[in-house]
Every structure is written in C-alpha cells, then in structure tokens.
Amino acid sequence: MSGVAKTKGPGDTVPAAGDLVVLNGVNKHFGALHVLQDIDLTIARGEVVVVIGPSGSGKSTLCRTINRLETIDSGSISIDGKPLPQEGKELARLRADVGMVFQSFNLFAHKTVLENVMLGQVKVRRTEKKVAEKKARALLDRVGVGSQSDKYPAQLSGGQQQRVAIARALAMDPKVILFDEPTSALDPEMINEVLEVMQQLARDGMTMVVVTHEMGFARSAANRVVFMADGRIVEEAQPEEFFSNPRSDRAKDFLSKILHH
Ligand SMILES: Nc1ncnc2c1ncn2[C@@H]1O[C@H](COP(=O)(O)OP(=O)(O)OP(=O)(O)O)[C@@H](O)[C@H]1O
Ligand SMILES: [Mg+2]
C-alpha cells in the first residue's frame, strides 16, 4: 500500500512519503477474551483508513492501542519509525502526535472552548500562551465554531462539541488522528457538519484512522476500508471494491445489515 501515490478523489492526489503507523503481529487479551488477533496493519502518511465491523470486533481497542490507551500483549506498534514509548514525557508526546477523537467528545467541562484547544499546546508542546491562543482561534474558525470560543462545552450542541474536539486534536499538530465513531452520539442533523470537517481534513492530507458506520464518508474519503470481525482483520480493500464486491461471508453479511436497515 505504501510507497505509491494514492488517489483520494478526482484530480486530488496525495504523495505517499512512507509508512506512518505500523502494527506488526499485534495481540491483545482482556482476560480470556482474545480481542486483537495477529493484527498487521500499515498506514501510509496521508492515508485515510476507515475501520468497520460488528460490535465487539475490536475496533475501539485497535484505536486505543495505537496511542497506548491500551497496552498490547505481543507484537509491535511504531509511529513514524519509532516504537510506542512506555511512559513519562515520551508517552505524553506520543499522545500529542496521535490525536484521538471519541464518540463522547471528552472535552474538559470546566474549561471554555478556547481553553480546551489551548491546554495541550501549552502543557505538552510548551507553546507560549499568546501563540497557543492565536492558533486555537484559527482552528476554531476552521471547524466553524469560532464564535463559540468563550462558552463552556455544555453550552454547545453535540456537533459543535465534536468540532471543538477535532480542533483540540489539530492544535497539537498530530501526525495522525484516530476517530472512534465520532458521529455516533450525534443527532442526524449534526452528523454532516462533523463529517464535512473530516472530509476537509482528509483532502488536506491528514493521516486518519476512522471507525465509523458512515458508509458515505467511507466511500468518498477513505483510501482503504479495513473490515474487522472477532478481533481479526478479515478483509481490506479500496472502498469501491469493498462495497461492490466484498469477498468474505462475514463482510457480505455485515454490509447487508448496515446498508439495508
Ligand atoms: N476494558 C475492557 N475490559 C474487558 N473487556 C473489554 C474491555 N474493553 C473492551 N472489551 C471487550 O473487548 C471486545 C472488543 O471491544 P471493542 O470496544 O474494541 O469493540 P468495538 O469493535 O469497538 O465494538 P463497538 O462497535 O460496539 O464499539 C468486546 O468483546 C468488549 O466487550
Ligand atoms: Mg467501539
């Protein structure tokens, strides 16, 4: 997959500059449950990978291992050629390099929108406050919530909060952003405003891993779809190929359920 230019859309080509995220033979158990089984996955710089699969198949766990919110039992994970750090300052830096956007937004409730987007810059990246504020305001404008800067998260709609969460991740200049069902908790009318921001990020060349049931997003923004079931990567293909011609019975069954419900 890596080492070749990838077409993201008509006339919109992102040059690949090597592998950014590499998982090799990754295994993870929760007690007796083997949640990740021999996962090999390589994500190139600028690539957008959509991860889909039934509930409990290990999608969230996969994301969480990539920024070490979960440890692994065996195998290896590297980001930009370096193995994941174990702890301390190195780990904080990793978490900044690997942004994460959750279903439940996870903003700091007692900080304003602006403070939410400034905090990591100041604490982890050691950016000067003035510089951090300027960047936060620019990012909030970019995701369309610039006018909400002085409010607290609870005063915003779900769609607005999620866009703040994306701005907060972007503020760290991450190498990759992981999205774990970023629109699943949103009312239907707010889903698109978040997906549009994500589409734009994809077009801008951000490396993204996106767990989602939004097949329209997968079709239009993903370079690759990874289908998981029972802790394994069962199938991976370009979106057109995957949706029109799934090879495994598990994927066929899954697609028939989500596309015709
Ligand atoms: N902290 C934990 N302790 C024990 N078991 C866990 C833990 N987190 C997840 N699991 C189990 O691991 C399996 C994979 O969970 P995971 O959340 O990764 O699945 P998922 O594909 O994200 O599912 P969903 O689509 O419902 O979000 C599930 O059986 C889940 O119950
Ligand atoms: Mg999940």
Coordinates of C-alpha atoms and ligand atoms in Angstrom, one line a residue:
M1 CA 0.0 0.0 0.0
S2 CA 2.8 2.4 0.8
G3 CA 5.3 4.0 -1.5
V4 CA 2.7 4.7 -4.2
A5 CA 0.8 7.9 -4.8
K6 CA -2.8 7.5 -3.7
T7 CA -5.8 9.0 -5.4
K8 CA -8.2 10.5 -2.9
G9 CA -10.7 11.9 -5.3
P10 CA -10.8 13.3 -8.9
G11 CA -7.6 15.1 -9.6
D12 CA -6.6 15.1 -5.9
T13 CA -3.5 13.1 -5.3
V14 CA -1.6 12.8 -2.1
P15 CA 2.0 11.8 -2.4
A16 CA 2.9 9.0 -0.1
A17 CA 6.1 9.6 1.9
G18 CA 6.5 6.3 3.7
D19 CA 4.7 4.4 6.4
L20 CA 3.5 6.3 9.4
V21 CA 1.7 3.7 11.6
V22 CA 2.9 0.1 11.5
L23 CA 1.3 -2.7 13.6
N24 CA 3.0 -6.0 13.4
G25 CA 1.6 -9.2 14.8
V26 CA -0.4 -7.4 17.5
N27 CA -2.2 -9.5 20.1
K28 CA -4.3 -8.2 23.0
H29 CA -6.4 -10.1 25.5
F30 CA -9.0 -8.9 28.1
G31 CA -8.8 -11.9 30.4
A32 CA -9.7 -14.9 28.4
L33 CA -11.0 -12.8 25.5
H34 CA -8.6 -12.5 22.6
V35 CA -9.7 -9.1 21.4
L36 CA -6.9 -8.4 18.9
Q37 CA -5.6 -11.4 17.0
D38 CA -2.4 -11.1 14.9
I39 CA -3.1 -7.7 13.6
D40 CA -0.9 -6.5 10.8
L41 CA -1.7 -3.0 9.6
T42 CA 0.4 -0.4 7.9
I43 CA -0.9 3.1 7.3
A44 CA 0.9 5.4 5.0
R45 CA 1.4 9.1 5.5
G46 CA -1.7 11.0 4.2
E47 CA -3.7 7.8 4.1
V48 CA -7.3 7.7 5.3
V49 CA -8.3 4.3 6.6
V50 CA -11.9 3.5 7.6
V51 CA -12.3 0.6 10.0
I52 CA -15.7 -1.1 10.1
G53 CA -17.0 -4.3 11.6
P54 CA -19.6 -5.6 14.0
S55 CA -19.9 -4.5 17.6
G56 CA -17.3 -6.1 19.8
S57 CA -14.9 -6.9 16.9
G58 CA -12.1 -4.9 18.4
K59 CA -12.3 -1.6 16.5
S60 CA -12.0 0.7 19.5
T61 CA -9.4 -1.5 21.1
L62 CA -7.3 -1.2 17.9
C63 CA -7.5 2.6 18.0
R64 CA -6.7 2.7 21.7
T65 CA -3.6 0.5 21.3
I66 CA -2.2 3.0 18.7
N67 CA -1.9 5.8 21.2
R68 CA -1.3 3.4 24.1
L69 CA -4.5 3.9 26.0
E70 CA -4.3 0.1 25.9
T71 CA -1.2 -1.9 26.2
I72 CA -0.6 -5.0 23.9
D73 CA 0.4 -8.5 24.9
S74 CA 2.6 -9.2 21.9
G75 CA 3.7 -7.8 18.5
S76 CA 4.8 -4.2 17.9
I77 CA 3.5 -0.8 17.0
S78 CA 5.5 2.0 15.7
I79 CA 4.7 5.6 14.7
D80 CA 6.9 7.3 12.2
G81 CA 9.5 4.6 12.6
K82 CA 9.7 4.7 16.4
P83 CA 8.2 2.1 18.8
L84 CA 5.5 3.4 21.1
P85 CA 7.0 4.7 24.3
Q86 CA 6.1 3.1 27.6
E87 CA 5.6 6.0 29.9
G88 CA 6.5 9.5 31.0
K89 CA 7.2 12.5 28.8
E90 CA 7.7 10.4 25.8
L91 CA 4.2 9.0 26.2
A92 CA 2.7 12.4 26.6
R93 CA 4.4 13.4 23.4
L94 CA 3.1 10.3 21.6
R95 CA -0.5 11.2 22.7
A96 CA 0.0 14.6 21.2
D97 CA 1.4 13.1 18.0
V98 CA -1.5 10.7 17.8
G99 CA -4.7 12.7 18.2
M100 CA -7.9 11.0 19.2
V101 CA -11.5 12.0 18.8
F102 CA -14.0 9.9 20.7
Q103 CA -17.7 9.3 20.3
S104 CA -18.4 11.2 23.6
F105 CA -16.3 14.3 22.7
N106 CA -14.4 14.2 26.0
L107 CA -13.9 17.9 26.3
F108 CA -12.9 19.4 29.7
A109 CA -16.2 20.5 31.1
H110 CA -14.8 23.3 33.4
K111 CA -12.7 24.9 30.7
T112 CA -14.0 27.1 27.9
V113 CA -13.9 26.1 24.3
L114 CA -10.9 28.3 23.8
E115 CA -9.1 26.9 26.8
N116 CA -9.8 23.3 25.7
V117 CA -8.0 24.0 22.4
M118 CA -5.1 25.8 24.1
L119 CA -4.4 23.5 27.0
G120 CA -2.4 20.7 25.3
Q121 CA -0.4 23.2 23.3
V122 CA 0.7 25.0 26.5
K123 CA 1.2 21.9 28.7
V124 CA 2.6 19.3 26.3
R125 CA 4.0 21.3 23.5
R126 CA 5.2 24.2 25.8
T127 CA 3.8 26.7 23.4
E128 CA 3.6 30.3 24.6
K129 CA 0.1 31.2 25.7
K130 CA -0.4 34.0 23.2
V131 CA 0.8 31.8 20.3
A132 CA -1.5 29.0 21.6
E133 CA -4.5 31.3 21.7
K134 CA -4.0 32.6 18.2
K135 CA -3.7 29.1 16.9
A136 CA -6.7 27.9 18.9
R137 CA -8.8 30.7 17.5
A138 CA -7.7 30.0 13.9
L139 CA -8.5 26.3 14.3
L140 CA -11.9 27.0 15.9
D141 CA -12.7 29.2 12.9
R142 CA -11.5 26.5 10.6
V143 CA -14.0 24.0 12.1
G144 CA -16.8 26.6 12.1
V145 CA -17.2 27.3 15.8
G146 CA -15.1 30.5 16.2
S147 CA -18.0 32.4 17.7
Q148 CA -18.3 29.8 20.5
S149 CA -14.8 30.3 22.0
D150 CA -15.8 31.7 25.3
K151 CA -18.6 29.2 26.1
Y152 CA -18.3 26.0 28.1
P153 CA -18.8 22.7 26.3
A154 CA -22.2 22.0 27.8
Q155 CA -23.5 25.2 26.2
L156 CA -22.7 23.8 22.7
S157 CA -24.6 21.3 20.5
G158 CA -23.1 17.8 20.1
G159 CA -21.9 18.7 16.6
Q160 CA -20.2 21.8 17.8
Q161 CA -18.6 20.0 20.7
Q162 CA -17.2 17.4 18.4
R163 CA -15.8 20.0 16.1
V164 CA -14.1 21.6 19.1
A165 CA -12.7 18.1 19.9
I166 CA -11.3 18.0 16.4
A167 CA -9.8 21.4 16.7
R168 CA -8.2 20.4 20.0
A169 CA -6.6 17.4 18.3
L170 CA -5.4 19.5 15.4
A171 CA -3.8 22.0 17.8
M172 CA -1.1 19.5 18.7
D173 CA -0.1 19.2 15.0
P174 CA -0.6 15.5 15.2
K175 CA 0.9 13.0 12.8
V176 CA -2.2 11.0 12.7
I177 CA -5.7 11.4 14.1
L178 CA -7.8 8.4 15.3
F179 CA -11.6 8.9 15.2
D180 CA -13.6 6.4 17.1
E181 CA -17.3 6.6 16.0
P182 CA -17.1 10.5 16.0
T183 CA -20.7 10.9 14.8
S184 CA -22.4 8.0 16.6
A185 CA -23.6 10.1 19.5
L186 CA -24.9 12.9 17.4
D187 CA -28.4 13.8 16.2
P188 CA -28.8 13.2 12.5
E189 CA -28.8 16.9 11.6
M190 CA -25.4 17.3 13.2
I191 CA -23.7 14.4 11.7
N192 CA -22.9 16.1 8.4
E193 CA -21.3 19.2 9.9
V194 CA -18.8 16.9 11.6
L195 CA -18.3 14.7 8.5
E196 CA -17.6 17.8 6.4
V197 CA -14.8 18.9 8.7
M198 CA -13.4 15.4 8.5
Q199 CA -13.7 15.3 4.7
Q200 CA -11.8 18.6 4.5
L201 CA -9.0 17.2 6.8
A202 CA -8.8 14.1 4.5
R203 CA -8.5 16.4 1.5
D204 CA -5.8 18.4 3.3
G205 CA -3.7 15.2 3.5
M206 CA -4.2 14.4 7.2
T207 CA -3.4 10.8 8.1
M208 CA -6.6 9.4 9.6
V209 CA -7.9 6.2 11.1
V210 CA -11.7 6.4 11.3
V211 CA -14.0 3.9 12.9
T212 CA -17.5 4.7 11.6
H213 CA -20.7 3.4 10.3
E214 CA -21.0 6.3 7.9
M215 CA -20.5 4.5 4.6
G216 CA -20.9 7.6 2.6
F217 CA -17.9 9.0 4.3
A218 CA -16.0 5.7 3.7
R219 CA -16.8 5.8 0.0
S220 CA -15.9 9.4 -0.5
A221 CA -12.9 10.0 1.9
A222 CA -11.3 6.6 2.5
N223 CA -8.3 5.3 0.6
R224 CA -8.9 1.9 2.2
V225 CA -11.5 0.1 4.2
V226 CA -10.5 -2.4 6.8
F227 CA -13.1 -4.8 7.9
M228 CA -12.7 -6.4 11.3
A229 CA -14.6 -9.3 12.9
D230 CA -13.8 -11.3 16.1
G231 CA -10.5 -9.4 16.7
R232 CA -9.1 -10.0 13.2
I233 CA -8.7 -8.0 10.1
V234 CA -10.8 -10.2 7.8
E235 CA -10.7 -8.1 4.7
E236 CA -9.2 -4.8 3.4
A237 CA -9.8 -3.1 0.1
Q238 CA -10.4 0.2 -1.6
P239 CA -13.9 1.4 -0.8
E240 CA -15.4 0.9 -4.2
E241 CA -14.1 -2.6 -4.3
F242 CA -15.1 -3.4 -0.8
F243 CA -18.7 -2.2 -1.0
S244 CA -19.4 -3.5 -4.5
N245 CA -17.6 -6.8 -4.1
P246 CA -16.9 -7.9 -0.6
R247 CA -15.1 -11.2 -0.6
S248 CA -15.7 -12.8 2.8
D249 CA -19.1 -14.0 4.1
R250 CA -18.6 -12.0 7.2
A251 CA -18.3 -8.8 5.3
K252 CA -21.2 -9.6 3.0
D253 CA -23.4 -10.3 6.0
F254 CA -22.3 -7.2 7.8
L255 CA -22.9 -5.0 4.7
S256 CA -26.3 -6.4 4.1
K257 CA -27.3 -5.5 7.6
I258 CA -26.0 -1.9 7.7
L259 CA -26.9 -1.0 4.1
H260 CA -30.4 -2.2 4.2
H261 CA -31.6 -1.4 7.8
Ligands
LIG1 N1 -11.6 -2.7 29.3 C1 -12.1 -3.9 28.9 N2 -12.2 -4.9 29.7 C2 -12.7 -6.1 29.3 N3 -13.2 -6.3 28.1 C3 -13.2 -5.3 27.2 C4 -12.7 -4.0 27.6 N4 -12.8 -3.2 26.5 C5 -13.4 -3.9 25.5 N5 -13.6 -5.2 25.9 C6 -14.2 -6.3 25.1 O1 -13.4 -6.4 24.0 C7 -14.1 -6.7 22.8 C8 -13.8 -5.6 21.8 O2 -14.3 -4.4 22.2 P1 -14.2 -3.1 21.4 O3 -14.7 -2.0 22.2 O4 -12.8 -2.9 20.9 O5 -15.1 -3.4 20.2 P2 -15.7 -2.5 19.0 O6 -15.5 -3.2 17.7 O7 -15.2 -1.1 19.2 O8 -17.3 -2.5 19.3 P3 -18.4 -1.4 19.2 O9 -18.8 -1.4 17.7 O10 -19.6 -1.9 20.0 O11 -17.9 -0.1 19.6 C9 -15.6 -6.7 23.3 O12 -16.0 -8.0 23.5 C10 -15.6 -5.9 24.6 O13 -16.6 -6.3 25.4
MG2 MG -16.1 0.7 19.7

